[in-house]
Coordinates of N, CA and C in Angstrom, one line a residue:
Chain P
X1 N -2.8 29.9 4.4 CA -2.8 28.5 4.1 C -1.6 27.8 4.8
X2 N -1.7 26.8 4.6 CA -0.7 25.7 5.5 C 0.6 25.4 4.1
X3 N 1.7 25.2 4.9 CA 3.0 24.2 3.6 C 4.0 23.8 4.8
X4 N 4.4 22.9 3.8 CA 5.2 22.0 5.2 C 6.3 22.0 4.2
X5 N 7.4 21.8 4.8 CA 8.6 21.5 4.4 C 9.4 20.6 4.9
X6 N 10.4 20.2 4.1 CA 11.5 19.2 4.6 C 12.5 19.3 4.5
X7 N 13.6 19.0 5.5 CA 14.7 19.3 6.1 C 15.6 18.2 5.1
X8 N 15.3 17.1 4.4 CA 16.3 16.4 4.0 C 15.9 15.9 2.7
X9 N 15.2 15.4 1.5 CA 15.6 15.0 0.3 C 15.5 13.7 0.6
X10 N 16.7 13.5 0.6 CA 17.1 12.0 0.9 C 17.7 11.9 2.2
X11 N 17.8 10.5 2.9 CA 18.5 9.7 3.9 C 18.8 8.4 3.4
X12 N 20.4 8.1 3.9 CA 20.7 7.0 3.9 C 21.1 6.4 4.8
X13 N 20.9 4.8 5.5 CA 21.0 4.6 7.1 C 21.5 3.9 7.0
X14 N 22.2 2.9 7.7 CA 22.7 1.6 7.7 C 21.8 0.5 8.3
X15 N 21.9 -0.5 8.1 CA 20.9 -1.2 8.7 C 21.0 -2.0 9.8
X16 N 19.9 -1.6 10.3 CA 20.0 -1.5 12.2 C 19.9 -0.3 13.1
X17 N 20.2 0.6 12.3 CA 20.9 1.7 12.8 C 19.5 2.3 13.0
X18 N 18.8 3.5 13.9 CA 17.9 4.3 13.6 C 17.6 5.4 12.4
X19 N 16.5 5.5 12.2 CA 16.1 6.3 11.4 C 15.5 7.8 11.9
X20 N 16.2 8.9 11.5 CA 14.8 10.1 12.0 C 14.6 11.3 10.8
X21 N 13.6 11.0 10.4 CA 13.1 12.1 9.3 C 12.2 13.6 9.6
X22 N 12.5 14.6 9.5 CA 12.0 15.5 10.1 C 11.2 16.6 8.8
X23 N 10.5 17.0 9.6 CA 9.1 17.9 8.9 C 9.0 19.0 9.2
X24 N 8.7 20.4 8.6 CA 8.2 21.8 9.7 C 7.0 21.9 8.6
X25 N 6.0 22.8 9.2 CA 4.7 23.0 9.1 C 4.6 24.2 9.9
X26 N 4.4 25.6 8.9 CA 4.0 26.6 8.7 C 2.6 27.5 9.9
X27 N 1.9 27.0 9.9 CA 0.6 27.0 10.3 C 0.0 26.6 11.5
X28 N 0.4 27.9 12.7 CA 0.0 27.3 14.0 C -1.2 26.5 14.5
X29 N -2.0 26.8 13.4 CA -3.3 26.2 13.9 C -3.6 24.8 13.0
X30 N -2.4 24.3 13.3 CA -2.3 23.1 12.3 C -2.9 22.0 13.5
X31 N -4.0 20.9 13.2 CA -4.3 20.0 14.5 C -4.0 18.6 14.2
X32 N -3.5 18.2 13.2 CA -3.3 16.7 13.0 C -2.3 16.7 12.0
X33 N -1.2 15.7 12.6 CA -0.3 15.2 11.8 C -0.2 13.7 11.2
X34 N 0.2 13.5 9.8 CA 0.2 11.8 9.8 C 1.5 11.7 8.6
X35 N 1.8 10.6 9.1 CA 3.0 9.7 8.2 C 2.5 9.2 7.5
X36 N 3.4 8.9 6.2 CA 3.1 8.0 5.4 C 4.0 7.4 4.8
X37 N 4.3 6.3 4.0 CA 5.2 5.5 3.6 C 4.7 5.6 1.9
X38 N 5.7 5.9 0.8 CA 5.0 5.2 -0.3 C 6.5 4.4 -0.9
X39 N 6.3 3.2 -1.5 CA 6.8 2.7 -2.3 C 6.9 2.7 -3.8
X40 N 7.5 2.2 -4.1 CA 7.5 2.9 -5.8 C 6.1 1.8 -6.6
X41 N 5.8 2.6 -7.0 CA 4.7 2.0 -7.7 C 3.2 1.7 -6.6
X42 N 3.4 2.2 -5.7 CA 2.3 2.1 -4.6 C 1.9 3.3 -4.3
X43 N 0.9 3.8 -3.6 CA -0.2 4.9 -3.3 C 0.5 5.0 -1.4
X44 N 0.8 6.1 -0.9 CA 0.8 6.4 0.2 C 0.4 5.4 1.0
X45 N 1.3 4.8 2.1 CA 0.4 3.6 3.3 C 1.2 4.3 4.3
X46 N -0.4 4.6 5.4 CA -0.1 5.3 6.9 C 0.4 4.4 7.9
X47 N 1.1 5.2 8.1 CA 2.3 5.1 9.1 C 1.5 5.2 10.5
X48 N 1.4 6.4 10.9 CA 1.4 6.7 12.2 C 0.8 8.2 12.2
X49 N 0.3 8.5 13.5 CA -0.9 10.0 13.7 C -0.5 10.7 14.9
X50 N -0.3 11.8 14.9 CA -0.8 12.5 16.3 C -1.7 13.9 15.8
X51 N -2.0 14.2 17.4 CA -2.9 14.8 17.2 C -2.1 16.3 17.9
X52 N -2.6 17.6 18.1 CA -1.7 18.3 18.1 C -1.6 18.7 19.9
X53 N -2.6 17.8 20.6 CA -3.1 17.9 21.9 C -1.8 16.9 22.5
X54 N -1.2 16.3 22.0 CA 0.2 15.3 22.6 C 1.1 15.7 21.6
X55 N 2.4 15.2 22.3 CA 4.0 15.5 22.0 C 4.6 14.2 21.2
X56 N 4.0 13.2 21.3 CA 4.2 11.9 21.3 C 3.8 10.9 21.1
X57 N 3.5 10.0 20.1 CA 3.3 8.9 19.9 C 3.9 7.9 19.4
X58 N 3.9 6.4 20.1 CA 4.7 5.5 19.6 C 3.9 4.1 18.9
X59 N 4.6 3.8 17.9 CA 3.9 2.5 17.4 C 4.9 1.7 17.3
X60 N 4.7 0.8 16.1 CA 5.6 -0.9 16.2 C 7.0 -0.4 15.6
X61 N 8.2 -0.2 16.2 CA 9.4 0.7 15.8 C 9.2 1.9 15.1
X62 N 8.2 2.6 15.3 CA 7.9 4.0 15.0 C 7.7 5.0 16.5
X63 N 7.8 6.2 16.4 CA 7.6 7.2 17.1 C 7.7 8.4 15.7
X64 N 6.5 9.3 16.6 CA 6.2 10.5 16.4 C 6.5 11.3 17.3
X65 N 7.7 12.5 17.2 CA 7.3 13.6 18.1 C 6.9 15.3 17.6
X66 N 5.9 15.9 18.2 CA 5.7 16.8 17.5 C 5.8 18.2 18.6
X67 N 6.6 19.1 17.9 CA 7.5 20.1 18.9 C 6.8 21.1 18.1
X68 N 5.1 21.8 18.8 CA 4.2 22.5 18.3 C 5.3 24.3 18.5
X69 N 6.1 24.8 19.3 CA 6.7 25.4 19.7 C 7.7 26.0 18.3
X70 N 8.3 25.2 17.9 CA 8.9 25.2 16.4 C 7.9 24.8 15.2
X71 N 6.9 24.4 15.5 CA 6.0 23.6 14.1 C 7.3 22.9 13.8
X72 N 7.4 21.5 14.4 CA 8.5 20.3 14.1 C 7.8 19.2 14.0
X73 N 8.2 18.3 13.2 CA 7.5 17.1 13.4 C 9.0 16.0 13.1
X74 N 8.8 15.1 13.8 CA 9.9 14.0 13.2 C 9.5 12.5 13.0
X75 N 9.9 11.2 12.6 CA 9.0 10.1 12.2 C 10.9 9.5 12.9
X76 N 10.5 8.8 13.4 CA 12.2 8.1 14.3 C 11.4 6.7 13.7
X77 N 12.3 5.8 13.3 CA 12.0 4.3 12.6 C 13.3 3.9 13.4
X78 N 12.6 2.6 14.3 CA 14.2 1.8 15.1 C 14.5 1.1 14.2
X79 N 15.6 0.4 14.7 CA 16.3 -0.7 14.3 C 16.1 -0.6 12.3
X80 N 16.4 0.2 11.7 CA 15.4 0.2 10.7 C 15.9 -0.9 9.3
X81 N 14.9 -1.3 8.6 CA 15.3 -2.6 8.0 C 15.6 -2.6 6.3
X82 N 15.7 -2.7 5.7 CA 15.8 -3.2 3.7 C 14.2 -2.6 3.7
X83 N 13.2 -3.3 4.2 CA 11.6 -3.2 3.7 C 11.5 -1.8 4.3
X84 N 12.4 -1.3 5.0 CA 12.0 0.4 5.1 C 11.9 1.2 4.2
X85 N 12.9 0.9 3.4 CA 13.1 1.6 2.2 C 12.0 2.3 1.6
X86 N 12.1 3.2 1.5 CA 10.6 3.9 0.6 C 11.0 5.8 0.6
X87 N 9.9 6.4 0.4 CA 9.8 7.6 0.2 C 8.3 7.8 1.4
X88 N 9.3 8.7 2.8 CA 8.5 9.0 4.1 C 7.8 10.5 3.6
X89 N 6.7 10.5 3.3 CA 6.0 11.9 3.8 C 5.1 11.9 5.2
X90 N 5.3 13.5 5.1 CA 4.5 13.8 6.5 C 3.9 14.8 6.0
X91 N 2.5 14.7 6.9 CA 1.1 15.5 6.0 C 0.4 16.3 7.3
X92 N -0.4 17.3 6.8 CA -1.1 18.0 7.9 C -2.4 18.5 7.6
X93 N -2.9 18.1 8.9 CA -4.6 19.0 8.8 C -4.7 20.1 9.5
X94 N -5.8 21.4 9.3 CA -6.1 22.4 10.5 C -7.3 21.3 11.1
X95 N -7.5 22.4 12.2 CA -9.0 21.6 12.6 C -9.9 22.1 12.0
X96 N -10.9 21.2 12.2 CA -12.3 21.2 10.5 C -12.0 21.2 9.5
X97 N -10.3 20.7 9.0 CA -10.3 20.9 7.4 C -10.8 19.3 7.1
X98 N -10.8 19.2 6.0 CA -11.0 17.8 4.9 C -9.7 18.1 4.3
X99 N -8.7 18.5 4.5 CA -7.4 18.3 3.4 C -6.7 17.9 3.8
X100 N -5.6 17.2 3.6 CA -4.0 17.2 4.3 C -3.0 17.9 3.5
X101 N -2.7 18.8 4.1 CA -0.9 19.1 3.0 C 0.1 18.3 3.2
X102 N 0.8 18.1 2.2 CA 1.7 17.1 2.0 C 3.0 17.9 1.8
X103 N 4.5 17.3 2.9 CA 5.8 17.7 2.6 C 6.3 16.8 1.5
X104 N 7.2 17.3 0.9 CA 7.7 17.1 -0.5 C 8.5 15.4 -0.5
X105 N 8.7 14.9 0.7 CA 8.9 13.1 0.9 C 10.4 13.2 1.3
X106 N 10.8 11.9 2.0 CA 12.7 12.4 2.1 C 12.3 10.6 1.6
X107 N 13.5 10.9 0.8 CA 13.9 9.0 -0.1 C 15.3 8.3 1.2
X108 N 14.6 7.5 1.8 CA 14.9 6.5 2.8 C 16.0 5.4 2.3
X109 N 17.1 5.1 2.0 CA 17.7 4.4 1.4 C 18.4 3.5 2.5
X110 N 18.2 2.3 3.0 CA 18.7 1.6 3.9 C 19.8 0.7 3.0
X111 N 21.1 0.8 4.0 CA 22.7 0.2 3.1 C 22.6 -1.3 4.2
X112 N 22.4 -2.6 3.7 CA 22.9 -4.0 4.0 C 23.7 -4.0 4.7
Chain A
X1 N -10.3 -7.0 5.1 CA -11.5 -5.7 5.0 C -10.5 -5.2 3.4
X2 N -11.7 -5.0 2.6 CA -10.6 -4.3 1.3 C -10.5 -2.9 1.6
X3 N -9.6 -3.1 1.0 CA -9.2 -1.4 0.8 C -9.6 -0.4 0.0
X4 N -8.9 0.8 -0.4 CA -9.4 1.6 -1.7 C -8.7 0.9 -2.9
X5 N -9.6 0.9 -3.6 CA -10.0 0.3 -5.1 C -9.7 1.5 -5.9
X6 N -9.2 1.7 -6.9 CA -8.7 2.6 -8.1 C -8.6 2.2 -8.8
X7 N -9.7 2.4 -10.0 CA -9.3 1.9 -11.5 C -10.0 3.1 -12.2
X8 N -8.7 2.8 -13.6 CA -7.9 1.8 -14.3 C -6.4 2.2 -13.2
X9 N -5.5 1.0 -13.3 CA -4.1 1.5 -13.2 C -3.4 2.4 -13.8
X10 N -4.0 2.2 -14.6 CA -3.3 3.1 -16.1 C -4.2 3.3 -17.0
X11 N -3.8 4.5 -17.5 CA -4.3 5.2 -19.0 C -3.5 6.0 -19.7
X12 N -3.6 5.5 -21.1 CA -3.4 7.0 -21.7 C -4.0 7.6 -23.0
X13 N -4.0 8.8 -22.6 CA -5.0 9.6 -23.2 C -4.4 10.8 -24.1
X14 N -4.9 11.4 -25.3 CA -4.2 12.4 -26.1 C -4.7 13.5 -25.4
X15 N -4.2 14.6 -25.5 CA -4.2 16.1 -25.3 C -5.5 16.4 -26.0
X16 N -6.3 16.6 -25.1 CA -7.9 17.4 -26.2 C -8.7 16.3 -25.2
X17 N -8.7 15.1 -24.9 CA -9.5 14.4 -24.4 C -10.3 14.2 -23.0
X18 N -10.9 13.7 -22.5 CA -11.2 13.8 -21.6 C -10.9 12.5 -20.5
X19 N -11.3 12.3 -19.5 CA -10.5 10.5 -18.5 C -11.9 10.6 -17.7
X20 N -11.9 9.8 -17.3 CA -13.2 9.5 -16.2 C -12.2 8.6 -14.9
X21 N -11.7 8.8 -14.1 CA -11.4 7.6 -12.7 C -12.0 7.1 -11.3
X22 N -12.2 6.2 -11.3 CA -12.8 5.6 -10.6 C -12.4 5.3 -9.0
X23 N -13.4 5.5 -8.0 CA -12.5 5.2 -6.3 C -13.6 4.9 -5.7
X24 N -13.3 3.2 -5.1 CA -14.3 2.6 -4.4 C -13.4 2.4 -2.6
X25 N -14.0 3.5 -2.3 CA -13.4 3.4 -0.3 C -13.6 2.3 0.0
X26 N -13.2 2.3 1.6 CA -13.3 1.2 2.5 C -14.6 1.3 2.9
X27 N -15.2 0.1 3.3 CA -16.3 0.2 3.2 C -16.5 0.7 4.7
X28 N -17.4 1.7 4.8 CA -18.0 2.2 6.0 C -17.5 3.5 6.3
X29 N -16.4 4.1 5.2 CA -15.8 5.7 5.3 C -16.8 6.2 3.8
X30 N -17.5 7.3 4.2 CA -17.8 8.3 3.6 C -17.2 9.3 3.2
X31 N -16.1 9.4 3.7 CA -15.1 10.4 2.9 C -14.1 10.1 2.2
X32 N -14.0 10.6 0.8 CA -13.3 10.0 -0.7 C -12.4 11.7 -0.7
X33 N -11.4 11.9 -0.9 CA -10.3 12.7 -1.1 C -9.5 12.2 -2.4
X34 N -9.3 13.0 -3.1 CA -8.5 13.1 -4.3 C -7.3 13.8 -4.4
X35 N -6.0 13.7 -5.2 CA -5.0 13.9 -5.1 C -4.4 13.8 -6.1
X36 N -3.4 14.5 -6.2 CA -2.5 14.6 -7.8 C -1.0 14.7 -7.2
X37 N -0.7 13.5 -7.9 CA 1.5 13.7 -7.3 C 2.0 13.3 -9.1
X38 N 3.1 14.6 -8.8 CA 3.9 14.3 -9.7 C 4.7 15.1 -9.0
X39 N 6.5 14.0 -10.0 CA 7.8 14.4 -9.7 C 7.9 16.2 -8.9
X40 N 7.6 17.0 -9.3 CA 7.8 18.2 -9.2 C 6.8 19.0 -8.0
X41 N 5.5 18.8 -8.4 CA 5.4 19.4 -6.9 C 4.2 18.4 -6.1
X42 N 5.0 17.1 -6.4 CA 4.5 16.3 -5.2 C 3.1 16.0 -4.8
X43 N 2.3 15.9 -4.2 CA 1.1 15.7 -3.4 C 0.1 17.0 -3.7
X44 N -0.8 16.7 -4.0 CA -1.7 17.7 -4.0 C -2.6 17.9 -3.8
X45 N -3.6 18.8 -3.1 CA -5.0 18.1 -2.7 C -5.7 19.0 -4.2
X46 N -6.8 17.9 -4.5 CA -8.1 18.4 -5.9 C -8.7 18.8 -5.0
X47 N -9.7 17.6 -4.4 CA -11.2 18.0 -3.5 C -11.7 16.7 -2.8
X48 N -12.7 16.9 -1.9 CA -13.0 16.2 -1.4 C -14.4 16.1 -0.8
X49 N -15.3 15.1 -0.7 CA -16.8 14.8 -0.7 C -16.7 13.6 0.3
X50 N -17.9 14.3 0.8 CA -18.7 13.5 2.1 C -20.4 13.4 1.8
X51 N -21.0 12.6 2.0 CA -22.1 12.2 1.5 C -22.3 12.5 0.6
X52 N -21.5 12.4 -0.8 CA -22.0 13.0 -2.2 C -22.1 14.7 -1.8
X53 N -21.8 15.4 -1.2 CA -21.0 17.1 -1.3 C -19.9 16.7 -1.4
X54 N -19.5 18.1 -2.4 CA -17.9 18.4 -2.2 C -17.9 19.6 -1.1
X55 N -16.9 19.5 0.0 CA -16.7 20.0 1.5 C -15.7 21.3 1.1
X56 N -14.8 20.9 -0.1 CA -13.1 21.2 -0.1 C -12.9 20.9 -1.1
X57 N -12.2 22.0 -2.0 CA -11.6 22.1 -3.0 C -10.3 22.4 -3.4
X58 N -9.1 21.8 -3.6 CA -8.0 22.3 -4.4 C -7.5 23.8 -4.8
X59 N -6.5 23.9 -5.5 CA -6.6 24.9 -6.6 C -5.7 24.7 -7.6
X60 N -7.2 23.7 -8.5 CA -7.3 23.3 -9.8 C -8.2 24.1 -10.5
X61 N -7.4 24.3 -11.9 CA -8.5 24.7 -12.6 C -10.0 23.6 -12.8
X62 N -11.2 24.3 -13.3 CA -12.2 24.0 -13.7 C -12.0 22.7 -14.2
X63 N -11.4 22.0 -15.3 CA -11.2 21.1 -16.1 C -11.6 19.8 -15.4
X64 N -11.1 20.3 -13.5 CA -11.0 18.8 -13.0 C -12.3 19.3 -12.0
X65 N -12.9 17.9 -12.2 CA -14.5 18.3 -11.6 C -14.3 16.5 -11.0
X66 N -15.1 16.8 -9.6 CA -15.7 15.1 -8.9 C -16.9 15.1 -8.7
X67 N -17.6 13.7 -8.5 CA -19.2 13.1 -7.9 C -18.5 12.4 -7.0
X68 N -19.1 12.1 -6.4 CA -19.7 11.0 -4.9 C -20.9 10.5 -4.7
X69 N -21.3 8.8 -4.9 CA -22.5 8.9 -5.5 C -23.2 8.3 -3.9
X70 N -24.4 7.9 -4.2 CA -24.8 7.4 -2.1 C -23.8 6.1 -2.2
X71 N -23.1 5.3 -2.8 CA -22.4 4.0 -2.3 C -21.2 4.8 -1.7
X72 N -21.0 5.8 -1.3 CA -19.2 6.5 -1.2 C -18.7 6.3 -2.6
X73 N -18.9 5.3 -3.2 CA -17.9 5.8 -4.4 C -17.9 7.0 -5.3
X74 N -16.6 7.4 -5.8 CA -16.5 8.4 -6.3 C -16.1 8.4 -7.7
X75 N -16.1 9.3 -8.1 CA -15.0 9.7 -9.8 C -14.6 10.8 -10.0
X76 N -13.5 11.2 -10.6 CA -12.9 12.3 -11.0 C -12.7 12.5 -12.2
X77 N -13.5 13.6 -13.1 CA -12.7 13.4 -14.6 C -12.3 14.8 -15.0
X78 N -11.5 14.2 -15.9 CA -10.5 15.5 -16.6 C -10.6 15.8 -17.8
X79 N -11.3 17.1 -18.4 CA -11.5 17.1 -19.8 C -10.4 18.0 -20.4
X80 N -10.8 17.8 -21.6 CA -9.8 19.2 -22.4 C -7.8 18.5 -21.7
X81 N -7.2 17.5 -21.5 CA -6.6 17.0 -21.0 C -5.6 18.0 -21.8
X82 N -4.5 17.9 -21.2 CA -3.0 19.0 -21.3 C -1.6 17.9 -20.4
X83 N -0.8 17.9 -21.7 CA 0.5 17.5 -21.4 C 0.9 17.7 -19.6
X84 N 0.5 18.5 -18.9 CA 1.0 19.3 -17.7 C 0.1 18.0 -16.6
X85 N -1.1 17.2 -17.2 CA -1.8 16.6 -16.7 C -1.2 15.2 -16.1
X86 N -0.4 14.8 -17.1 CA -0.1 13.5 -16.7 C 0.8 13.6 -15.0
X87 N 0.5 11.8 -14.7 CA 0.6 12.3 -13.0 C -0.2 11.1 -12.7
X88 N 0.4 10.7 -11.3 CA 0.1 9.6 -10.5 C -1.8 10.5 -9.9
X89 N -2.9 10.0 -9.6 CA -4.0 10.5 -9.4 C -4.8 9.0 -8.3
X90 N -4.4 9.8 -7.0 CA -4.6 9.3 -5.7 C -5.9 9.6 -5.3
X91 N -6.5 8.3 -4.5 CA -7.9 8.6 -4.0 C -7.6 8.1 -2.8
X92 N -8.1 8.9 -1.6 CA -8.0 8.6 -0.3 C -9.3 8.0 0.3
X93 N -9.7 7.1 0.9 CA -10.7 7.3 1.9 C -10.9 7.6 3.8
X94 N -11.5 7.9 3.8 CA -11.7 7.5 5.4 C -12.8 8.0 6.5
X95 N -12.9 8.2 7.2 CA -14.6 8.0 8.0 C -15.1 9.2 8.1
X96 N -14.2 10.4 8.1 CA -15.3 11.4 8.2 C -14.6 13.2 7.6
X97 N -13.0 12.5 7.2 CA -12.6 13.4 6.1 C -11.2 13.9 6.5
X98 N -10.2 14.1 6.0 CA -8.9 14.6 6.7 C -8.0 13.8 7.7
X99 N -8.8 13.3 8.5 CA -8.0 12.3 9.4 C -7.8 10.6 8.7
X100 N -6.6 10.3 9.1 CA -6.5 8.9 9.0 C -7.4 8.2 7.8
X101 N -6.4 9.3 7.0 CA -7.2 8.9 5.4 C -6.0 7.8 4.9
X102 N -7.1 6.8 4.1 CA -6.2 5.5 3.4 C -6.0 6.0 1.9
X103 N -4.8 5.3 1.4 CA -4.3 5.6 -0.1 C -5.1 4.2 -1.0
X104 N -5.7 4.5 -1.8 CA -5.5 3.7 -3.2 C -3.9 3.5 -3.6
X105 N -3.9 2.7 -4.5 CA -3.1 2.6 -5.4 C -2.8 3.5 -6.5
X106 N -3.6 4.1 -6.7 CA -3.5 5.5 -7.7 C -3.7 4.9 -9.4
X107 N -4.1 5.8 -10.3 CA -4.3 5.7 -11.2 C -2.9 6.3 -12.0
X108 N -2.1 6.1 -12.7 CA -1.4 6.5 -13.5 C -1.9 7.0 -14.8
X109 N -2.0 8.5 -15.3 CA -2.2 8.8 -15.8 C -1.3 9.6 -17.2
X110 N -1.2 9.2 -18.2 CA -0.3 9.7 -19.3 C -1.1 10.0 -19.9
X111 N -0.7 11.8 -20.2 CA -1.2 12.1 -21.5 C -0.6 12.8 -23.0
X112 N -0.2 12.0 -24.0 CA 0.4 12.5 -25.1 C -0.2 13.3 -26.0

């Protein structure tokens, strides 16, 4: 079976400053990774995807890099802001599953 | 475009009872995913249905059983309910299962 783990709990950043939250995932034959964001009282809202065929993806002050060599994943948030604040998980599929495993979240705490 | 729909927000229910919850996808994904987070061990996958089959299953006891009916919508209910039950209860949608699945808002579930 697949489990992912997390390297941090919490983070706290200053604001402006970058953010990078990092993930390992067990399971070589792991083929998709996704971010997620939840806020308190809200349901998981996706972040960002890769697939396990690239190293790299970038979106709107987000990047993903995924370092299949270590089973690494990390979620880099620029400039990062107050509305960052949340609890980041990072989730994984094999290929042909219907499931995602879910790492345990790191609490994002951005300082004014 | 709406999103996933989850009701009730909330319930609470005594120990011995049973819950019925409700998950209306986005429209045009046939695949409805279920999930259970609490404090302790986080995200979980129940199961998950594509054209009204379930594809993928958890490892939940029996108690927790889903449909999928031909609109994509789904339900999940929990009988015989147990103190251990209460827990945030997430429904995912998205097009064809595992990937680039959307969160509901989740159902909060308390059971005394």
């Amino acid at each position: 079976g697949e489990s992912v783990g997390l390297h941090l709990p919490t983070l706290s950043v200053q604001e402006g400053d970058n953010s990078i939250i990092n993930c390992a995932y067990s399971n070589s034959a792991s083929d998709y990774f996704i971010w997620y964001k939840q806020e308190s009282g809200k349901g998981p809202q996706f972040i960002i995807d890769i697939r396990s065929n690239m190293d790299k993806r970038q979106g709107q002050r987000v990047t993903v890099l995924l370092n299949k060599t270590v089973k690494h994943l990390s979620l880099q948030i620029a400039a990062t802001q107050p509305g960052d604040s949340a609890v980041y998980f990072c989730a994984v599929s094999g290929a042909g599953s219907y499931q995602l495993t879910f790492g345990k979240g790191t609490k994002l705490s951005v300082i004014p | 475009k709406a999103g996933v729909t989850q009701t009730p927000r909330y319930l609470i229910k005594t120990r011995g009872q049973q819950v019925t919850l409700s998950c209306s996808p986005i429209s045009g994904h046939r695949s409805v995913s279920w999930y259970q987070q609490t404090p302790g061990q986080g995200l979980q996958f129940l199961f998950e249905y594509f054209s009204e089959t379930q594809r993928n299953k958890g490892n939940f006891p029996g108690r927790f059983s889903g449909r999928q009916f031909s609109n994509s919508r789904s339900e999940m209910n929990v009988s015989t309910l147990e103190l251990g039950d209460s827990a945030l209860y997430l429904c995912a949608s998205s097009r064809a299962g595992g990937t680039e699945a959307f969160f509901g808002q989740g159902t909060r579930l308390t059971v005394v």
